Tab-separated table of C-alpha atoms and ligand atoms in Angstrom:
chain	number	residue	atom	x	y	z
A	1	MET	CA	93.119	119.983	120.566
A	2	THR	CA	94.000	116.604	119.154
A	3	PRO	CA	95.332	114.463	122.120
A	4	ASN	CA	98.501	112.426	121.779
A	5	HIS	CA	96.901	109.036	120.701
A	6	PRO	CA	98.673	106.912	118.153
A	7	ILE	CA	98.029	107.989	114.614
A	8	GLY	CA	95.513	105.829	112.690
A	9	LYS	CA	94.257	103.993	115.734
A	10	ASP	CA	90.564	104.554	114.710
A	11	LEU	CA	88.336	103.404	111.942
A	12	LEU	CA	85.855	106.244	111.510
A	13	SER	CA	85.701	106.724	107.732
A	14	ALA	CA	86.360	104.621	104.612
A	15	ALA	CA	88.888	107.288	103.869
A	16	ASP	CA	90.981	105.987	106.939
A	17	LEU	CA	92.030	103.038	104.588
A	18	SER	CA	94.864	103.413	102.360
A	19	ALA	CA	94.989	100.995	99.371
A	20	PRO	CA	97.603	98.722	101.229
A	21	ASP	CA	95.177	98.645	104.283
A	22	LEU	CA	92.294	97.625	102.185
A	23	ILE	CA	94.144	94.814	100.536
A	24	ASP	CA	95.178	93.687	103.870
A	25	VAL	CA	91.707	93.708	105.248
A	26	MET	CA	90.442	91.690	102.114
A	27	ALA	CA	93.225	89.149	102.717
A	28	ARG	CA	92.447	88.720	106.451
A	29	SER	CA	88.833	88.371	105.648
A	30	ARG	CA	89.534	85.621	102.897
A	31	ARG	CA	91.827	83.633	105.286
A	32	LEU	CA	89.128	83.673	107.899
A	33	ALA	CA	86.581	82.805	105.336
A	34	VAL	CA	88.584	79.767	104.344
A	35	THR	CA	88.872	78.539	107.871
A	36	ASP	CA	85.142	79.605	108.644
A	37	GLY	CA	86.541	81.888	111.384
A	38	GLN	CA	89.004	79.863	113.126
A	39	SER	CA	91.695	82.242	113.854
A	40	GLY	CA	93.956	80.314	116.185
A	41	ALA	CA	94.008	83.151	118.438
A	42	ALA	CA	95.543	82.373	121.859
A	43	SER	CA	93.068	82.366	124.716
A	44	ASN	CA	95.589	84.143	127.115
A	45	SER	CA	95.360	87.219	124.989
A	46	ARG	CA	91.693	87.705	125.276
A	47	LYS	CA	90.566	91.430	124.712
A	48	ILE	CA	87.393	93.284	125.597
A	49	VAL	CA	85.452	94.967	122.891
A	50	ALA	CA	82.978	97.598	124.130
A	51	ASN	CA	79.785	98.165	122.114
A	52	LEU	CA	78.187	101.664	122.514
A	53	PHE	CA	75.011	101.468	120.449
A	54	PHE	CA	73.086	104.665	120.769
A	55	GLN	CA	70.868	103.676	117.934
A	56	ARG	CA	69.047	100.408	117.147
A	57	SER	CA	71.239	97.686	115.175
A	58	THR	CA	71.062	93.851	114.703
A	59	ARG	CA	73.861	93.091	112.314
A	60	THR	CA	76.646	95.591	113.217
A	61	LYS	CA	76.100	95.187	117.006
A	62	LEU	CA	75.657	91.363	116.903
A	63	GLY	CA	78.280	91.060	114.245
A	64	PHE	CA	80.949	92.744	116.157
A	65	GLU	CA	80.088	90.671	119.297
A	66	VAL	CA	80.044	87.442	117.346
A	67	ALA	CA	83.410	88.568	115.579
A	68	ALA	CA	85.065	89.315	118.949
A	69	LEU	CA	83.934	85.893	120.368
A	70	ARG	CA	85.176	83.992	117.399
A	71	LEU	CA	88.551	85.599	117.741
A	72	GLY	CA	88.684	84.410	121.253
A	73	HIS	CA	87.802	87.705	122.807
A	74	ARG	CA	84.806	89.015	124.815
A	75	SER	CA	82.473	91.844	124.091
A	76	ILE	CA	80.431	93.984	126.628
A	77	ASP	CA	77.278	96.120	126.104
A	78	ALA	CA	78.660	99.511	127.215
A	79	TYR	CA	75.461	101.641	126.489
A	80	ASP	CA	72.506	100.400	128.427
A	81	PRO	CA	70.276	103.584	129.307
A	82	GLU	CA	68.269	101.315	131.768
A	83	ARG	CA	71.145	100.425	133.964
A	84	ASN	CA	74.309	102.541	133.174
A	85	ARG	CA	74.541	105.983	134.675
A	86	VAL	CA	75.206	107.822	131.523
A	87	GLY	CA	72.715	110.425	130.964
A	88	SER	CA	70.890	110.281	134.242
A	89	SER	CA	70.615	113.435	136.481
A	90	ASN	CA	72.878	111.958	138.942
A	91	GLY	CA	75.059	109.999	136.654
A	92	ASP	CA	77.935	110.334	134.213
A	93	SER	CA	78.163	112.881	131.405
A	94	PHE	CA	78.606	111.464	127.856
A	95	PRO	CA	82.457	112.268	127.983
A	96	ASP	CA	82.876	110.778	131.351
A	97	HIS	CA	80.985	107.645	130.328
A	98	ILE	CA	83.412	107.189	127.261
A	99	ARG	CA	86.476	107.985	129.456
A	100	THR	CA	85.304	105.075	131.925
A	101	ILE	CA	84.491	102.687	129.297
A	102	ALA	CA	87.915	103.158	127.484
A	103	GLN	CA	89.738	102.174	130.732
A	104	LEU	CA	87.609	98.953	130.910
A	105	ALA	CA	87.953	97.919	127.228
A	106	ASP	CA	90.562	97.561	124.505
A	107	LEU	CA	88.408	98.742	121.765
A	108	LEU	CA	85.018	100.626	121.285
A	109	VAL	CA	82.478	100.342	118.569
A	110	ILE	CA	79.891	103.102	118.431
A	111	ARG	CA	76.794	103.838	116.493
A	112	HIS	CA	75.181	107.254	116.954
A	113	SER	CA	72.816	109.460	115.117
A	114	GLU	CA	75.076	112.529	115.445
A	115	GLU	CA	77.795	112.569	112.823
A	116	LEU	CA	80.509	113.965	115.111
A	117	LYS	CA	80.076	111.736	118.123
A	118	CYS	CA	82.229	108.991	116.946
A	119	HIS	CA	85.084	111.720	116.472
A	120	GLU	CA	84.552	112.914	120.020
A	121	VAL	CA	84.762	109.377	121.346
A	122	ALA	CA	87.875	108.781	119.425
A	123	ARG	CA	89.460	111.809	120.992
A	124	LEU	CA	88.398	110.784	124.387
A	125	ALA	CA	89.550	107.404	124.255
A	126	PRO	CA	93.127	106.192	124.297
A	127	VAL	CA	91.941	102.762	122.685
A	128	PRO	CA	90.990	102.165	119.121
A	129	VAL	CA	87.349	103.227	118.033
A	130	ILE	CA	85.229	101.922	115.066
A	131	ASN	CA	82.543	103.846	113.533
A	132	GLY	CA	79.615	101.580	113.356
A	133	GLY	CA	77.364	104.083	111.613
A	134	ASN	CA	77.286	107.960	112.346
A	135	GLY	CA	74.118	109.672	111.445
A	136	SER	CA	73.896	109.822	107.620
A	137	ASP	CA	77.566	110.284	107.167
A	138	GLU	CA	79.440	106.901	106.964
A	139	HIS	CA	79.274	103.348	107.584
A	140	PRO	CA	82.735	102.100	106.669
A	141	THR	CA	82.623	98.512	108.001
A	142	GLN	CA	79.423	97.697	106.014
A	143	ALA	CA	81.376	99.138	102.924
A	144	LEU	CA	84.191	96.709	103.777
A	145	ILE	CA	81.704	93.965	103.977
A	146	ASP	CA	80.151	94.847	100.516
A	147	LEU	CA	83.393	95.042	98.758
A	148	PHE	CA	84.361	91.641	100.282
A	149	CYS	CA	81.257	90.093	99.146
A	150	MET	CA	81.817	91.204	95.623
A	151	LEU	CA	85.294	89.989	95.622
A	152	GLU	CA	84.234	86.440	97.048
A	153	MET	CA	81.200	86.222	94.773
A	154	LYS	CA	82.683	87.792	91.623
A	155	GLY	CA	86.398	87.396	91.769
A	156	SER	CA	87.951	90.828	91.067
A	157	MET	CA	86.637	94.396	90.714
A	158	ASP	CA	88.460	95.546	87.482
A	159	LYS	CA	86.129	93.727	85.058
A	160	LEU	CA	83.055	94.098	87.208
A	161	SER	CA	79.754	96.260	86.497
A	162	LEU	CA	78.228	97.268	89.752
A	163	ALA	CA	74.834	99.162	90.163
A	164	ILE	CA	73.985	100.902	93.302
A	165	SER	CA	70.226	101.684	93.901
A	166	CYS	CA	69.567	103.757	96.886
A	167	ASP	CA	69.295	107.323	98.225
A	168	SER	CA	72.219	109.082	96.936
A	169	ARG	CA	72.828	110.280	100.600
A	170	ALA	CA	72.923	106.728	102.106
A	171	ARG	CA	75.922	106.340	104.395
A	172	TYR	CA	77.039	102.871	103.337
A	173	ALA	CA	76.918	103.788	99.712
A	174	TYR	CA	79.186	106.863	100.263
A	175	SER	CA	81.659	104.690	102.350
A	176	LEU	CA	81.627	102.191	99.533
A	177	LEU	CA	82.508	104.868	96.752
A	178	LEU	CA	85.425	105.930	99.006
A	179	LEU	CA	86.779	102.326	99.057
A	180	LEU	CA	86.126	101.842	95.286
A	181	LYS	CA	88.811	104.361	94.443
A	182	HIS	CA	91.365	101.791	95.580
A	183	MET	CA	89.601	99.084	93.664
A	184	PRO	CA	87.737	100.660	90.709
A	185	PRO	CA	85.237	98.659	88.972
A	186	ARG	CA	84.953	98.691	85.268
A	187	ARG	CA	81.484	100.088	85.232
A	188	LEU	CA	79.430	101.905	88.115
A	189	THR	CA	75.768	102.936	87.777
A	190	PHE	CA	73.829	104.822	90.471
A	191	CYS	CA	70.095	104.370	90.431
A	192	VAL	CA	68.657	107.201	92.266
A	193	ASP	CA	65.313	109.022	92.616
A	194	PRO	CA	65.522	112.246	90.452
A	195	GLU	CA	63.502	113.985	93.021
A	196	THR	CA	66.123	113.498	95.766
A	197	GLN	CA	68.916	116.053	95.969
A	198	PHE	CA	72.178	114.431	95.009
A	199	SER	CA	74.975	115.100	97.956
A	200	GLU	CA	77.892	116.919	96.999
A	201	LYS	CA	80.396	114.547	98.454
A	202	THR	CA	78.903	111.529	96.723
A	203	GLN	CA	79.140	113.609	93.490
A	204	ILE	CA	82.637	114.387	94.226
A	205	ALA	CA	83.172	110.522	94.852
A	206	LEU	CA	81.907	109.597	91.525
A	207	ASP	CA	83.673	112.287	89.654
A	208	HIS	CA	86.809	110.485	91.251
A	209	LEU	CA	85.964	107.195	90.149
A	210	ALA	CA	85.315	108.466	86.509
A	211	ASP	CA	88.807	110.167	86.483
A	212	LEU	CA	90.219	106.817	87.363
A	213	GLY	CA	88.598	105.099	84.239
A	214	THR	CA	85.363	103.780	85.714
A	215	GLN	CA	82.439	104.163	83.356
A	216	VAL	CA	79.868	105.981	85.640
A	217	GLY	CA	76.296	106.309	84.846
A	218	ILE	CA	73.086	107.736	86.636
A	219	VAL	CA	69.592	106.005	86.108
A	220	HIS	CA	66.255	106.221	87.666
A	221	ASP	CA	64.933	102.677	87.242
A	222	ILE	CA	66.095	99.605	88.646
A	223	GLU	CA	65.248	97.633	85.541
A	224	GLU	CA	68.248	99.619	83.950
A	225	CYS	CA	70.556	97.819	86.508
A	226	LEU	CA	69.765	94.242	85.684
A	227	ASP	CA	72.406	93.766	82.949
A	228	HIS	CA	74.971	94.515	85.719
A	229	ASP	CA	77.200	91.778	87.435
A	230	VAL	CA	76.194	93.309	90.932
A	231	LEU	CA	73.048	95.132	92.136
A	232	ASN	CA	73.675	96.623	95.493
A	233	ILE	CA	70.211	97.875	96.778
A	234	GLN	CA	68.505	99.639	99.587
A	235	THR	CA	65.470	102.023	100.067
A	236	GLN	CA	65.390	105.361	98.139
A	237	ASP	CA	63.909	106.885	101.278
A	238	LEU	CA	66.731	107.918	103.519
A	239	THR	CA	64.876	110.850	104.794
A	240	SER	CA	62.336	108.574	106.876
A	241	LYS	CA	64.945	105.976	107.589
A	242	VAL	CA	67.250	108.646	109.183
A	243	LYS	CA	64.160	110.151	110.982
A	244	SER	CA	63.337	106.717	112.509
A	245	THR	CA	66.902	105.976	113.532
A	246	LEU	CA	67.357	109.376	115.067
A	247	GLU	CA	64.189	108.743	117.137
A	248	ASN	CA	65.007	105.021	117.617
A	249	GLY	CA	61.380	104.449	116.392
A	250	ASP	CA	59.704	102.466	113.694
A	251	LEU	CA	59.851	103.674	110.040
A	252	PRO	CA	57.015	105.890	108.847
A	253	SER	CA	54.997	104.220	106.329
A	254	TYR	CA	56.739	104.716	103.051
A	255	ALA	CA	55.802	103.030	99.667
A	256	GLU	CA	58.925	102.721	97.704
A	257	LYS	CA	58.425	104.099	94.289
A	258	GLU	CA	57.684	101.360	91.713
A	259	PRO	CA	60.804	101.935	89.401
A	260	PHE	CA	63.087	101.397	92.558
A	261	VAL	CA	61.203	98.001	93.660
A	262	LEU	CA	63.106	94.850	92.737
A	263	THR	CA	60.805	91.842	92.225
A	264	ALA	CA	61.415	88.321	90.831
A	265	ASP	CA	59.402	89.297	87.813
A	266	LYS	CA	61.642	92.039	86.857
A	267	ILE	CA	64.896	89.744	87.338
A	268	LEU	CA	63.338	86.932	85.492
A	269	LYS	CA	61.822	89.185	82.559
A	270	ALA	CA	65.542	90.732	82.024
A	271	ARG	CA	67.019	87.012	82.388
A	272	SER	CA	69.339	88.742	84.792
A	273	ASP	CA	72.206	87.004	86.431
A	274	ALA	CA	73.204	90.036	88.719
A	275	ILE	CA	73.959	89.067	92.284
A	276	ILE	CA	71.823	90.978	94.688
A	277	LEU	CA	73.314	92.628	97.546
A	278	ASN	CA	71.364	94.611	100.539
A	279	PRO	CA	72.898	95.912	103.782
A	280	LEU	CA	69.526	95.120	105.407
A	281	PRO	CA	67.285	95.690	107.016
A	282	ARG	CA	65.250	95.927	103.720
A	283	GLN	CA	62.319	98.176	103.241
A	284	GLY	CA	59.924	98.023	100.120
A	285	GLU	CA	62.840	98.090	97.789
A	286	LEU	CA	63.384	94.400	97.596
A	287	ASP	CA	60.497	92.315	97.325
A	288	SER	CA	60.492	88.872	99.103
A	289	SER	CA	59.574	87.194	95.814
A	290	CYS	CA	63.446	87.694	94.949
A	291	ASP	CA	64.485	85.667	98.008
A	292	THR	CA	64.180	82.169	96.317
A	293	LEU	CA	66.138	83.281	93.133
A	294	PRO	CA	69.889	82.339	92.686
A	295	ASN	CA	70.444	86.081	92.404
A	296	ALA	CA	69.748	86.596	96.109
A	297	ARG	CA	72.979	86.863	98.004
A	298	TYR	CA	71.870	89.180	100.834
A	299	PHE	CA	71.780	86.571	103.696
A	300	GLU	CA	75.272	85.190	102.457
A	301	GLN	CA	76.352	88.649	102.759
A	302	VAL	CA	75.447	88.635	106.400
A	303	LYS	CA	77.462	85.423	106.842
A	304	LEU	CA	80.484	86.804	105.216
A	305	SER	CA	80.241	90.039	107.322
A	306	THR	CA	81.711	87.992	110.261
A	307	TYR	CA	84.945	87.609	108.546
A	308	VAL	CA	85.340	91.185	107.592
A	309	ARG	CA	84.466	92.112	111.196
A	310	MET	CA	86.941	89.716	112.514
A	311	ALA	CA	89.637	91.006	110.138
A	312	VAL	CA	89.034	94.439	111.231
A	313	LEU	CA	89.262	93.724	114.942
A	314	GLU	CA	92.152	91.370	114.459
A	315	ARG	CA	94.018	94.300	112.820
A	316	MET	CA	93.042	97.046	115.309
A	317	LEU	CA	93.589	94.871	118.391
A	318	ALA	CA	96.944	94.249	117.258
A	319	GLY	CA	97.708	98.007	116.976
A	320	ILE	CA	98.151	98.161	113.418
A	321	PRO	CA	97.317	101.715	112.294
A	322	TRP	CA	95.121	102.887	109.321
A	323	THR	CA	97.239	104.860	106.859
A	324	GLY	CA	94.671	106.317	104.541
A	325	THR	CA	94.149	110.210	103.977
A	326	GLY	CA	91.290	110.269	106.523
A	327	ALA	CA	93.448	108.920	109.294
A	328	LEU	CA	96.409	111.095	108.559
A	329	ALA	CA	94.295	114.162	108.318
A	330	ARG	CA	93.312	113.650	111.958
A	331	ALA	CA	96.800	113.274	113.195
B	401	CP	N1	73.361	96.944	107.700
B	401	CP	C1	73.430	97.302	109.015
B	401	CP	O1	73.986	98.203	109.496
B	401	CP	O2	72.378	96.563	109.815
B	401	CP	P1	72.101	96.971	111.372
B	401	CP	O3	71.343	98.399	111.295
B	401	CP	O4	71.100	95.941	111.810
B	401	CP	O5	73.379	97.115	112.049
């Protein structure tokens, strides 16, 4: 049964954003970028953001901590298996842990290997919940960051050619495709390993973009993406990436296949001026020889991520609901 929480309180999927919601987040991010994160928030309205990271993270976890601090709020680490009672034989069950934290904090950010856990948390918690990555399903805030970077670095989406090179089941890429329906690029090329089974939901999202007028293509070699304005690249090996995050261990050794490895030589040979984005951490897909080229924008992407996370927190802590189809479907 769905509890009587406010409709649209949570950001669990990129589908939770309507077009006006997306425009609002991009405008808030822009304002915060212009002021380098000076929000003007009053210190007497400090809120508590609770991070529940059941999987490893650098950017998302620290990013939300920094975003909360820069807004004048505070964050707490609400999942610490060494010290919290959650999961221990004489401690709290998962639901009781969430119910407890939701009484202590004003907003929860959760990353969990199980796709449905963030939905369970959203039902248990009366406060807003952000999905910081749920298994291989979605990573909506990473997608917002990628979209904001493209707008900041290239101006607008309607004339832009975008190539995405990654495993077609990558969660951030699927979330990005869902956002792009509100701001369709002129051209979108998906660079994928032909041996990987294409996910059905990704195919549906690509078909939707094609219906909206985007020139959609599929290629199997990164060199066919170097004439694009933006190349958003991640490993093609989601299987071992997911496996390692499920187990919270190191990545099993995997050699990225040569057609999917971006090197400075390939960029220079193509005389490419594509900007390179990567959600990071990188595996073998992005050679460090690219790092000194002007194309490399992935660490600037981390810088810009703060403003997007601030914009999302600012909006959600003010109680402004998401009005996209995903949010309304959960009502
Ligand atoms: N891009 C991203 O989600 O990075 P983390 O796994 O470090 O949070």
